């Protein structure tokens, strides 16, 4: 631990140290860790749930502060994206997280194949409109659970890349297609 930071924490009161834990977002990971350990040295008790929470937040802050931390489109956002839009969009965005070109093409190939299968099955069986939602849920689950864990890793810490651009691009493609299909069907 940084000697000057440790001296600074020793000079602070318990309430000042607790401020580091109460306003974690305002301080660096080193400051929060140092305040936490100083409070512990002074006999402040943290139950296991509190201790685990602070350790998790500190790890997250360290990842956010490190220039070496990878930047990915977030796992949770991709799941929601896959649920609300055709899955091919979510799979293409997920593939942008990958470095290996072969892996990217495997993901995109799977999405294209799955989409063709879903459309073909839907047309052949004349399925109700709510069935594609089930297909999207399955594809979103596969993406979040299996593909993310295989290609990125279950517990990898990363910085979150904004999903706004992929959402806007998908809507710019998808909305006109929906309007065109409605026009062709009813117009």
mmCIF file of C-alpha atoms in Angstrom:
data_model
loop_
_atom_site.group_PDB
_atom_site.id
_atom_site.type_symbol
_atom_site.label_atom_id
_atom_site.label_comp_id
_atom_site.label_asym_id
_atom_site.label_seq_id
_atom_site.Cartn_x
_atom_site.Cartn_y
_atom_site.Cartn_z
ATOM 1 C CA UNK A 1 0.000 0.000 0.000
ATOM 2 C CA UNK A 2 1.163 3.540 -0.747
ATOM 3 C CA UNK A 3 2.997 4.919 2.330
ATOM 4 C CA UNK A 4 1.696 8.486 1.953
ATOM 5 C CA UNK A 5 -1.874 7.254 1.493
ATOM 6 C CA UNK A 6 -1.552 5.067 4.582
ATOM 7 C CA UNK A 7 -0.307 8.066 6.614
ATOM 8 C CA UNK A 8 -3.199 10.146 5.323
ATOM 9 C CA UNK A 9 -5.710 7.506 6.413
ATOM 10 C CA UNK A 10 -4.125 7.141 9.855
ATOM 11 C CA UNK A 11 -4.610 10.892 10.396
ATOM 12 C CA UNK A 12 -8.331 10.767 9.574
ATOM 13 C CA UNK A 13 -11.141 10.235 12.057
ATOM 14 C CA UNK A 14 -13.396 7.179 11.892
ATOM 15 C CA UNK A 15 -16.196 9.296 10.427
ATOM 16 C CA UNK A 16 -13.912 10.645 7.724
ATOM 17 C CA UNK A 17 -12.829 7.104 6.869
ATOM 18 C CA UNK A 18 -16.444 5.953 6.754
ATOM 19 C CA UNK A 19 -17.101 8.701 4.219
ATOM 20 C CA UNK A 20 -14.814 6.824 1.807
ATOM 21 C CA UNK A 21 -17.073 3.797 2.137
ATOM 22 C CA UNK A 22 -20.331 5.743 2.007
ATOM 23 C CA UNK A 23 -19.357 7.732 -1.111
ATOM 24 C CA UNK A 24 -17.317 5.055 -2.867
ATOM 25 C CA UNK A 25 -17.956 6.482 -6.324
ATOM 26 C CA UNK A 26 -16.109 9.682 -5.390
ATOM 27 C CA UNK A 27 -12.826 7.970 -4.478
ATOM 28 C CA UNK A 28 -10.225 5.776 -6.148
ATOM 29 C CA UNK A 29 -9.957 2.071 -5.454
ATOM 30 C CA UNK A 30 -6.698 2.650 -3.532
ATOM 31 C CA UNK A 31 -8.312 5.261 -1.292
ATOM 32 C CA UNK A 32 -11.316 3.060 -0.551
ATOM 33 C CA UNK A 33 -9.121 0.018 0.145
ATOM 34 C CA UNK A 34 -6.839 2.048 2.397
ATOM 35 C CA UNK A 35 -9.779 3.502 4.353
ATOM 36 C CA UNK A 36 -11.329 0.059 4.713
ATOM 37 C CA UNK A 37 -8.139 -1.487 6.075
ATOM 38 C CA UNK A 38 -7.526 1.453 8.415
ATOM 39 C CA UNK A 39 -11.026 1.087 9.841
ATOM 40 C CA UNK A 40 -10.430 -2.626 10.281
ATOM 41 C CA UNK A 41 -7.123 -1.938 12.065
ATOM 42 C CA UNK A 42 -9.026 0.337 14.435
ATOM 43 C CA UNK A 43 -11.370 -2.496 15.330
ATOM 44 C CA UNK A 44 -14.329 -1.618 13.128
ATOM 45 C CA UNK A 45 -16.224 -4.848 12.454
ATOM 46 C CA UNK A 46 -17.550 -5.662 8.992
ATOM 47 C CA UNK A 47 -19.745 -8.720 8.588
ATOM 48 C CA UNK A 48 -18.969 -11.069 5.706
ATOM 49 C CA UNK A 49 -21.654 -9.586 3.463
ATOM 50 C CA UNK A 50 -20.292 -6.042 3.953
ATOM 51 C CA UNK A 51 -16.687 -7.177 3.490
ATOM 52 C CA UNK A 52 -17.520 -9.069 0.296
ATOM 53 C CA UNK A 53 -19.449 -6.082 -1.034
ATOM 54 C CA UNK A 54 -16.540 -3.685 -0.444
ATOM 55 C CA UNK A 55 -14.072 -6.126 -2.015
ATOM 56 C CA UNK A 56 -16.300 -6.486 -5.071
ATOM 57 C CA UNK A 57 -16.687 -2.713 -5.442
ATOM 58 C CA UNK A 58 -12.940 -2.189 -5.059
ATOM 59 C CA UNK A 59 -12.223 -4.820 -7.733
ATOM 60 C CA UNK A 60 -14.741 -3.161 -10.045
ATOM 61 C CA UNK A 61 -13.174 0.269 -9.428
ATOM 62 C CA UNK A 62 -9.679 -1.120 -10.073
ATOM 63 C CA UNK A 63 -10.876 -2.558 -13.380
ATOM 64 C CA UNK A 64 -12.495 0.748 -14.341
ATOM 65 C CA UNK A 65 -9.333 2.684 -13.433
ATOM 66 C CA UNK A 66 -6.918 0.377 -15.242
ATOM 67 C CA UNK A 67 -5.991 1.222 -18.840
ATOM 68 C CA UNK A 68 -5.475 -2.516 -19.484
ATOM 69 C CA UNK A 69 -9.067 -3.485 -18.740
ATOM 70 C CA UNK A 70 -10.879 -4.580 -21.920
ATOM 71 C CA UNK A 71 -13.909 -2.656 -23.135
ATOM 72 C CA UNK A 72 -16.921 -4.757 -24.158
ATOM 73 C CA UNK A 73 -20.525 -4.278 -25.050
ATOM 74 C CA UNK A 74 -22.144 -5.356 -21.752
ATOM 75 C CA UNK A 75 -23.475 -8.828 -21.201
ATOM 76 C CA UNK A 76 -26.792 -7.706 -19.674
ATOM 77 C CA UNK A 77 -27.443 -5.204 -22.467
ATOM 78 C CA UNK A 78 -26.791 -7.839 -25.116
ATOM 79 C CA UNK A 79 -29.326 -10.130 -23.455
ATOM 80 C CA UNK A 80 -32.003 -7.421 -23.517
ATOM 81 C CA UNK A 81 -30.989 -6.425 -27.055
ATOM 82 C CA UNK A 82 -31.398 -10.039 -28.204
ATOM 83 C CA UNK A 83 -34.818 -10.234 -26.578
ATOM 84 C CA UNK A 84 -36.201 -7.073 -28.174
ATOM 85 C CA UNK A 85 -34.695 -7.130 -31.664
ATOM 86 C CA UNK A 86 -33.899 -9.886 -34.143
ATOM 87 C CA UNK A 87 -31.105 -11.900 -32.580
ATOM 88 C CA UNK A 88 -28.784 -11.383 -35.485
ATOM 89 C CA UNK A 89 -28.237 -7.784 -34.316
ATOM 90 C CA UNK A 90 -27.234 -8.867 -30.808
ATOM 91 C CA UNK A 91 -24.928 -11.580 -32.126
ATOM 92 C CA UNK A 92 -23.187 -9.154 -34.502
ATOM 93 C CA UNK A 93 -22.680 -6.681 -31.640
ATOM 94 C CA UNK A 94 -21.408 -9.516 -29.413
ATOM 95 C CA UNK A 95 -18.953 -10.516 -32.152
ATOM 96 C CA UNK A 96 -17.516 -6.986 -32.002
ATOM 97 C CA UNK A 97 -16.287 -7.867 -28.496
ATOM 98 C CA UNK A 98 -14.100 -10.646 -29.912
ATOM 99 C CA UNK A 99 -10.574 -10.261 -31.233
ATOM 100 C CA UNK A 100 -10.287 -13.518 -33.183
ATOM 101 C CA UNK A 101 -11.801 -13.210 -36.683
ATOM 102 C CA UNK A 102 -12.658 -16.896 -36.811
ATOM 103 C CA UNK A 103 -14.633 -16.603 -33.571
ATOM 104 C CA UNK A 104 -16.463 -13.559 -34.939
ATOM 105 C CA UNK A 105 -17.522 -15.476 -38.044
ATOM 106 C CA UNK A 106 -18.601 -18.498 -35.983
ATOM 107 C CA UNK A 107 -20.887 -16.252 -33.917
ATOM 108 C CA UNK A 108 -22.305 -14.441 -36.953
ATOM 109 C CA UNK A 109 -22.711 -17.747 -38.821
ATOM 110 C CA UNK A 110 -24.621 -19.206 -35.896
ATOM 111 C CA UNK A 111 -26.897 -16.141 -35.779
ATOM 112 C CA UNK A 112 -27.611 -16.275 -39.519
ATOM 113 C CA UNK A 113 -28.290 -20.023 -39.402
ATOM 114 C CA UNK A 114 -30.513 -19.648 -36.347
ATOM 115 C CA UNK A 115 -32.439 -16.780 -37.968
ATOM 116 C CA UNK A 116 -32.988 -18.745 -41.197
ATOM 117 C CA UNK A 117 -34.114 -21.760 -39.153
ATOM 118 C CA UNK A 118 -36.496 -19.605 -37.117
ATOM 119 C CA UNK A 119 -38.029 -17.975 -40.219
ATOM 120 C CA UNK A 120 -38.327 -21.277 -42.080
ATOM 121 C CA UNK A 121 -39.908 -23.039 -39.144
ATOM 122 C CA UNK A 122 -42.268 -20.132 -38.546
ATOM 123 C CA UNK A 123 -43.403 -20.100 -42.171
ATOM 124 C CA UNK A 124 -43.812 -23.869 -42.455
ATOM 125 C CA UNK A 125 -45.756 -24.287 -39.239
ATOM 126 C CA UNK A 126 -47.701 -21.022 -39.549
ATOM 127 C CA UNK A 127 -46.854 -20.202 -35.930
ATOM 128 C CA UNK A 128 -48.571 -17.525 -33.863
ATOM 129 C CA UNK A 129 -46.707 -14.208 -33.534
ATOM 130 C CA UNK A 130 -45.651 -14.854 -29.940
ATOM 131 C CA UNK A 131 -43.540 -17.923 -30.802
ATOM 132 C CA UNK A 132 -40.613 -15.846 -32.178
ATOM 133 C CA UNK A 133 -40.373 -14.300 -28.719
ATOM 134 C CA UNK A 134 -39.568 -17.780 -27.407
ATOM 135 C CA UNK A 135 -36.939 -18.207 -30.130
ATOM 136 C CA UNK A 136 -35.404 -14.855 -29.185
ATOM 137 C CA UNK A 137 -35.371 -15.842 -25.523
ATOM 138 C CA UNK A 138 -33.555 -19.090 -26.348
ATOM 139 C CA UNK A 139 -31.008 -17.232 -28.520
ATOM 140 C CA UNK A 140 -30.516 -14.553 -25.846
ATOM 141 C CA UNK A 141 -30.019 -17.245 -23.193
ATOM 142 C CA UNK A 142 -27.459 -19.066 -25.379
ATOM 143 C CA UNK A 143 -25.620 -15.781 -25.980
ATOM 144 C CA UNK A 144 -25.532 -14.722 -22.345
ATOM 145 C CA UNK A 145 -24.893 -18.091 -20.763
ATOM 146 C CA UNK A 146 -22.836 -20.182 -23.126
ATOM 147 C CA UNK A 147 -21.220 -17.952 -25.735
ATOM 148 C CA UNK A 148 -20.234 -15.154 -23.344
ATOM 149 C CA UNK A 149 -18.674 -17.642 -20.933
ATOM 150 C CA UNK A 150 -16.826 -19.469 -23.720
ATOM 151 C CA UNK A 151 -15.461 -16.502 -25.659
ATOM 152 C CA UNK A 152 -15.047 -13.827 -22.987
ATOM 153 C CA UNK A 153 -15.200 -15.593 -19.632
ATOM 154 C CA UNK A 154 -17.694 -15.802 -16.829
ATOM 155 C CA UNK A 155 -15.902 -13.600 -14.314
ATOM 156 C CA UNK A 156 -13.902 -11.264 -16.568
ATOM 157 C CA UNK A 157 -13.990 -7.661 -15.406
ATOM 158 C CA UNK A 158 -14.423 -5.168 -18.214
ATOM 159 C CA UNK A 159 -15.369 -1.590 -18.933
ATOM 160 C CA UNK A 160 -18.816 -1.204 -20.442
ATOM 161 C CA UNK A 161 -19.114 0.164 -23.945
ATOM 162 C CA UNK A 162 -22.239 2.170 -24.711
ATOM 163 C CA UNK A 163 -24.996 0.298 -26.543
ATOM 164 C CA UNK A 164 -26.616 3.430 -28.007
ATOM 165 C CA UNK A 165 -24.959 3.248 -31.423
ATOM 166 C CA UNK A 166 -25.797 -0.449 -32.009
ATOM 167 C CA UNK A 167 -29.385 0.162 -30.855
ATOM 168 C CA UNK A 168 -29.796 3.128 -33.205
ATOM 169 C CA UNK A 169 -28.292 1.213 -36.132
ATOM 170 C CA UNK A 170 -30.557 -1.781 -35.480
ATOM 171 C CA UNK A 171 -33.625 0.447 -35.259
ATOM 172 C CA UNK A 172 -32.611 2.280 -38.432
ATOM 173 C CA UNK A 173 -32.557 -1.083 -40.221
ATOM 174 C CA UNK A 174 -35.426 -2.845 -38.452
ATOM 175 C CA UNK A 175 -38.124 -0.141 -38.315
ATOM 176 C CA UNK A 176 -38.134 0.506 -42.101
ATOM 177 C CA UNK A 177 -38.303 -3.262 -42.711
ATOM 178 C CA UNK A 178 -41.309 -3.566 -40.403
ATOM 179 C CA UNK A 179 -43.001 -0.587 -42.065
ATOM 180 C CA UNK A 180 -42.290 -2.034 -45.517
ATOM 181 C CA UNK A 181 -43.732 -5.417 -44.563
ATOM 182 C CA UNK A 182 -46.848 -3.752 -43.131
ATOM 183 C CA UNK A 183 -47.231 -1.672 -46.285
ATOM 184 C CA UNK A 184 -46.862 -4.754 -48.516
ATOM 185 C CA UNK A 185 -49.328 -6.734 -46.422
ATOM 186 C CA UNK A 186 -52.014 -4.073 -45.951
ATOM 187 C CA UNK A 187 -51.219 -1.475 -48.610
#
